[in-house]
PDB file of C-alpha atoms in Angstrom:
ATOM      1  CA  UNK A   1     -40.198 -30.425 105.437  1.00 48.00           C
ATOM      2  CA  UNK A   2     -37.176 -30.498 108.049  1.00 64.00           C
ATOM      3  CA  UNK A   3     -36.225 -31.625 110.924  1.00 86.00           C
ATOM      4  CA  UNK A   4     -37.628 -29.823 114.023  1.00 93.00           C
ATOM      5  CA  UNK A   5     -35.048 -27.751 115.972  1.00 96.00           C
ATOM      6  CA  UNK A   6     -34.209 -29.352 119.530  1.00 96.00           C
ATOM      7  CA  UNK A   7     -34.343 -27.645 122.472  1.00 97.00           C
ATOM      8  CA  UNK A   8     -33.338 -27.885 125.404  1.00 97.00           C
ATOM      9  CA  UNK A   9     -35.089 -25.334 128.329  1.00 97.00           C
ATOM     10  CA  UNK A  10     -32.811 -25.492 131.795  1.00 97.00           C
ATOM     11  CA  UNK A  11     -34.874 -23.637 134.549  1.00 96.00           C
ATOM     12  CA  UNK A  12     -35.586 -24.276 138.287  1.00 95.00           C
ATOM     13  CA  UNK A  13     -38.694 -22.733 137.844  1.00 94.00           C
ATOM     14  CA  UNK A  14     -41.451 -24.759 136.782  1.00 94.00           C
ATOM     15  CA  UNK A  15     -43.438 -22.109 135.398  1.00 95.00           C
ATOM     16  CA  UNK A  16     -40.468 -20.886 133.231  1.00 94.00           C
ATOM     17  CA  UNK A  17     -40.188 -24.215 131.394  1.00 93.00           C
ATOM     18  CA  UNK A  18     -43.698 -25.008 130.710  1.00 94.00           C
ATOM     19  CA  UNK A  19     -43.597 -21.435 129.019  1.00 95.00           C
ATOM     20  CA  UNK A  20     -40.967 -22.794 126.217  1.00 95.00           C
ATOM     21  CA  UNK A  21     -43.611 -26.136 126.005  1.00 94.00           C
ATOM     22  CA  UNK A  22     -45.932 -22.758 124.267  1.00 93.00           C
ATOM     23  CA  UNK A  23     -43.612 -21.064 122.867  1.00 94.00           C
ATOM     24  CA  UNK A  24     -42.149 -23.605 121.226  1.00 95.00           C
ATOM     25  CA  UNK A  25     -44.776 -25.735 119.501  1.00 90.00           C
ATOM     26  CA  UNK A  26     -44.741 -28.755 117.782  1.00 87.00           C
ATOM     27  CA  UNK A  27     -44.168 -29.410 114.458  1.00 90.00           C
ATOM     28  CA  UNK A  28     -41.223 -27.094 114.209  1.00 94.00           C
ATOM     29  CA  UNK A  29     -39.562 -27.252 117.804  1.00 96.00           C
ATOM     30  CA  UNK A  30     -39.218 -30.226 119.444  1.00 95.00           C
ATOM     31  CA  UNK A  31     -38.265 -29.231 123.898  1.00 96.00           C
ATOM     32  CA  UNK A  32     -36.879 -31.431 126.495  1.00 95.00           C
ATOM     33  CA  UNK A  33     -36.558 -29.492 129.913  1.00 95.00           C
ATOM     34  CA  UNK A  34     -34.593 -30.177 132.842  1.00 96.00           C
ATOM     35  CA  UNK A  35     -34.767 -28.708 136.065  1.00 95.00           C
ATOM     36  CA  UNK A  36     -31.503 -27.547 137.211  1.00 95.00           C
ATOM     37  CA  UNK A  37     -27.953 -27.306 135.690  1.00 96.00           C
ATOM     38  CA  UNK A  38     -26.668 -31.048 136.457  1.00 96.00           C
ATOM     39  CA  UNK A  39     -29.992 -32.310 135.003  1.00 96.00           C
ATOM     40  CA  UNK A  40     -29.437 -30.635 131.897  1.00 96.00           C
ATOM     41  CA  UNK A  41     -25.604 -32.098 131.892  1.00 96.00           C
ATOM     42  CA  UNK A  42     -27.356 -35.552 132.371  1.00 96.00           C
ATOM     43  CA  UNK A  43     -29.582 -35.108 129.472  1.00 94.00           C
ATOM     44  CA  UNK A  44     -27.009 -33.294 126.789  1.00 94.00           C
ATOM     45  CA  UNK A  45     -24.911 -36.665 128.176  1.00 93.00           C
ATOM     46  CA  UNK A  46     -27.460 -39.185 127.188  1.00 92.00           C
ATOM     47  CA  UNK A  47     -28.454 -37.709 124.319  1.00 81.00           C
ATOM     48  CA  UNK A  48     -26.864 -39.325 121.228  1.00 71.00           C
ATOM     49  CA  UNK A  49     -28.420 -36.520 118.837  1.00 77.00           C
ATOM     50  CA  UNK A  50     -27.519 -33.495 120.698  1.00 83.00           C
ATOM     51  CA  UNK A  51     -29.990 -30.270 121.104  1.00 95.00           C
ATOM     52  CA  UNK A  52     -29.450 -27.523 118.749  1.00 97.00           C
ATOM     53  CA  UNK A  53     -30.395 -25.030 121.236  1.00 97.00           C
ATOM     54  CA  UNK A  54     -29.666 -24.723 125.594  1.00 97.00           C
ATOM     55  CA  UNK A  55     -31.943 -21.987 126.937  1.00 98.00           C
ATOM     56  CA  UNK A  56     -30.821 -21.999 130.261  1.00 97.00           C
ATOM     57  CA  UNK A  57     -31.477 -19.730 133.156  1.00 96.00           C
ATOM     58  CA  UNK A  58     -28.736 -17.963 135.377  1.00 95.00           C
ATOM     59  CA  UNK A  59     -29.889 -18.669 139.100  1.00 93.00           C
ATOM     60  CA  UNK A  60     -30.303 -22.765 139.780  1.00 93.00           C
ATOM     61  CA  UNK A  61     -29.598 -23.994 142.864  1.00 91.00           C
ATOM     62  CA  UNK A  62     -26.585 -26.517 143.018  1.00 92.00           C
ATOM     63  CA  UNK A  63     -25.025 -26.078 139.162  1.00 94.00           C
ATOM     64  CA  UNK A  64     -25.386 -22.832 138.028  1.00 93.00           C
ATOM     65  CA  UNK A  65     -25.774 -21.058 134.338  1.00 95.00           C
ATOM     66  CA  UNK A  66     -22.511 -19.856 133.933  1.00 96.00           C
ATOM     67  CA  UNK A  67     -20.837 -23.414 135.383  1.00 97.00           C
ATOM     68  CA  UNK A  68     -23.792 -25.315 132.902  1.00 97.00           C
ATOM     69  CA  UNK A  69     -22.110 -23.239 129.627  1.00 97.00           C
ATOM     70  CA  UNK A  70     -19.073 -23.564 131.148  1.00 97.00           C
ATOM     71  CA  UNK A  71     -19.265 -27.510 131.183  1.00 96.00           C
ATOM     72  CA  UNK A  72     -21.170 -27.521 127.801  1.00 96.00           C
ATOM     73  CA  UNK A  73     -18.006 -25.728 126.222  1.00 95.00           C
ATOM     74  CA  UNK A  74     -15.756 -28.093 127.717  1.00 94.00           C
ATOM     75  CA  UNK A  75     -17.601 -31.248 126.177  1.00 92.00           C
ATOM     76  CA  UNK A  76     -17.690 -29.440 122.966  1.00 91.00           C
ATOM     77  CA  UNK A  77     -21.269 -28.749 122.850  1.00 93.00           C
ATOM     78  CA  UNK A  78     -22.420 -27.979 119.303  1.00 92.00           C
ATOM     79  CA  UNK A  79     -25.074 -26.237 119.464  1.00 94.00           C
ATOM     80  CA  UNK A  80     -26.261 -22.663 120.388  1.00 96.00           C
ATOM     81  CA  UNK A  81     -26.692 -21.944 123.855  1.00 97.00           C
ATOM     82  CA  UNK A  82     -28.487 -18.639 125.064  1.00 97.00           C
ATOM     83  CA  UNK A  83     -29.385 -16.998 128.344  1.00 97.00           C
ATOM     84  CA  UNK A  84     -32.815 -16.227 129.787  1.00 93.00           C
ATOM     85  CA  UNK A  85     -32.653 -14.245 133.063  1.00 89.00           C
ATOM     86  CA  UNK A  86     -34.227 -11.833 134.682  1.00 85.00           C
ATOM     87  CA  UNK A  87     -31.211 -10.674 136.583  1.00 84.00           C
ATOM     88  CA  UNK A  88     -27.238 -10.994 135.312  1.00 91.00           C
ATOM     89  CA  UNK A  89     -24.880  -8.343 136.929  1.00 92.00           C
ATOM     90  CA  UNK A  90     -22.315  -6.914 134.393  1.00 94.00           C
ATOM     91  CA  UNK A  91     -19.529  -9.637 136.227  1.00 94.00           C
ATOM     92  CA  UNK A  92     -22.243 -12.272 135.095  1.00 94.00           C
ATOM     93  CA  UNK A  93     -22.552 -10.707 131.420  1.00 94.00           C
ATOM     94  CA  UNK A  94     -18.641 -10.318 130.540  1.00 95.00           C
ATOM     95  CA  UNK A  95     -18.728 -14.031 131.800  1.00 95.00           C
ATOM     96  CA  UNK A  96     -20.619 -15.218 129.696  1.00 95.00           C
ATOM     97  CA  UNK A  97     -19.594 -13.367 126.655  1.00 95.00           C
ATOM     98  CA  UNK A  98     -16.422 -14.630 127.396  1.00 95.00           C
ATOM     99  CA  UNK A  99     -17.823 -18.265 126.789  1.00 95.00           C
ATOM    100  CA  UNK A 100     -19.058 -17.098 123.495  1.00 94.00           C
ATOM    101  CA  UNK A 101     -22.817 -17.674 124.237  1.00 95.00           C
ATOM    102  CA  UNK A 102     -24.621 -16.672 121.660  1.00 94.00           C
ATOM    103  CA  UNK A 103     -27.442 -14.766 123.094  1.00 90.00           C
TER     104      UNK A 103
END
């Protein structure tokens, strides 16, 4: 068998994250959250074997989703990121598909 896929759930809300702890189960995923967008930063930073996936929400406090891909893009960031909001205007959507996020 594989490697598990890692992930890496960005979300202010507590509740949120824990969800991707479920959805995500062990053997196959393997999930790191952080809490907000410069936490995440922190932990793609640190990690020497980057995530494969960034879910990240849209509305953090302090560093925000779009300025999160926007950062990840600029340090290269390999993997797939995608979005999980429950609210991204049309500005917000051409944004990101401008960034090439992939879902």
């Amino acid at each position: 068998m594989g490697s598990s896929l890692k992930i890496l759930a960005v979300d202010d809300e507590p509740s949120i994250v824990q969800s991707m702890f479920f959805i995500f189960e062990r053997p196959n995923y393997e999930v790191d959250s952080a809490e907000n967008g410069e936490a995440a930063l922190a932990r793609v930073a640190a990690n020497p074997n980057p995530f494969d996936v960034v879910i990240t929400d849209n509305n953090m406090p302090g560093v925000s989703g779009i300025e999160l891909v926007r950062q990840l893009r600029e340090r290269n960031f390999p993997g797939k990121i995608m979005i999980l909001s429950a609210h991204l205007s049309v500005d917000v959507r051409a944004a990101y598909e401008e960034m090439k996020v992939d879902a």
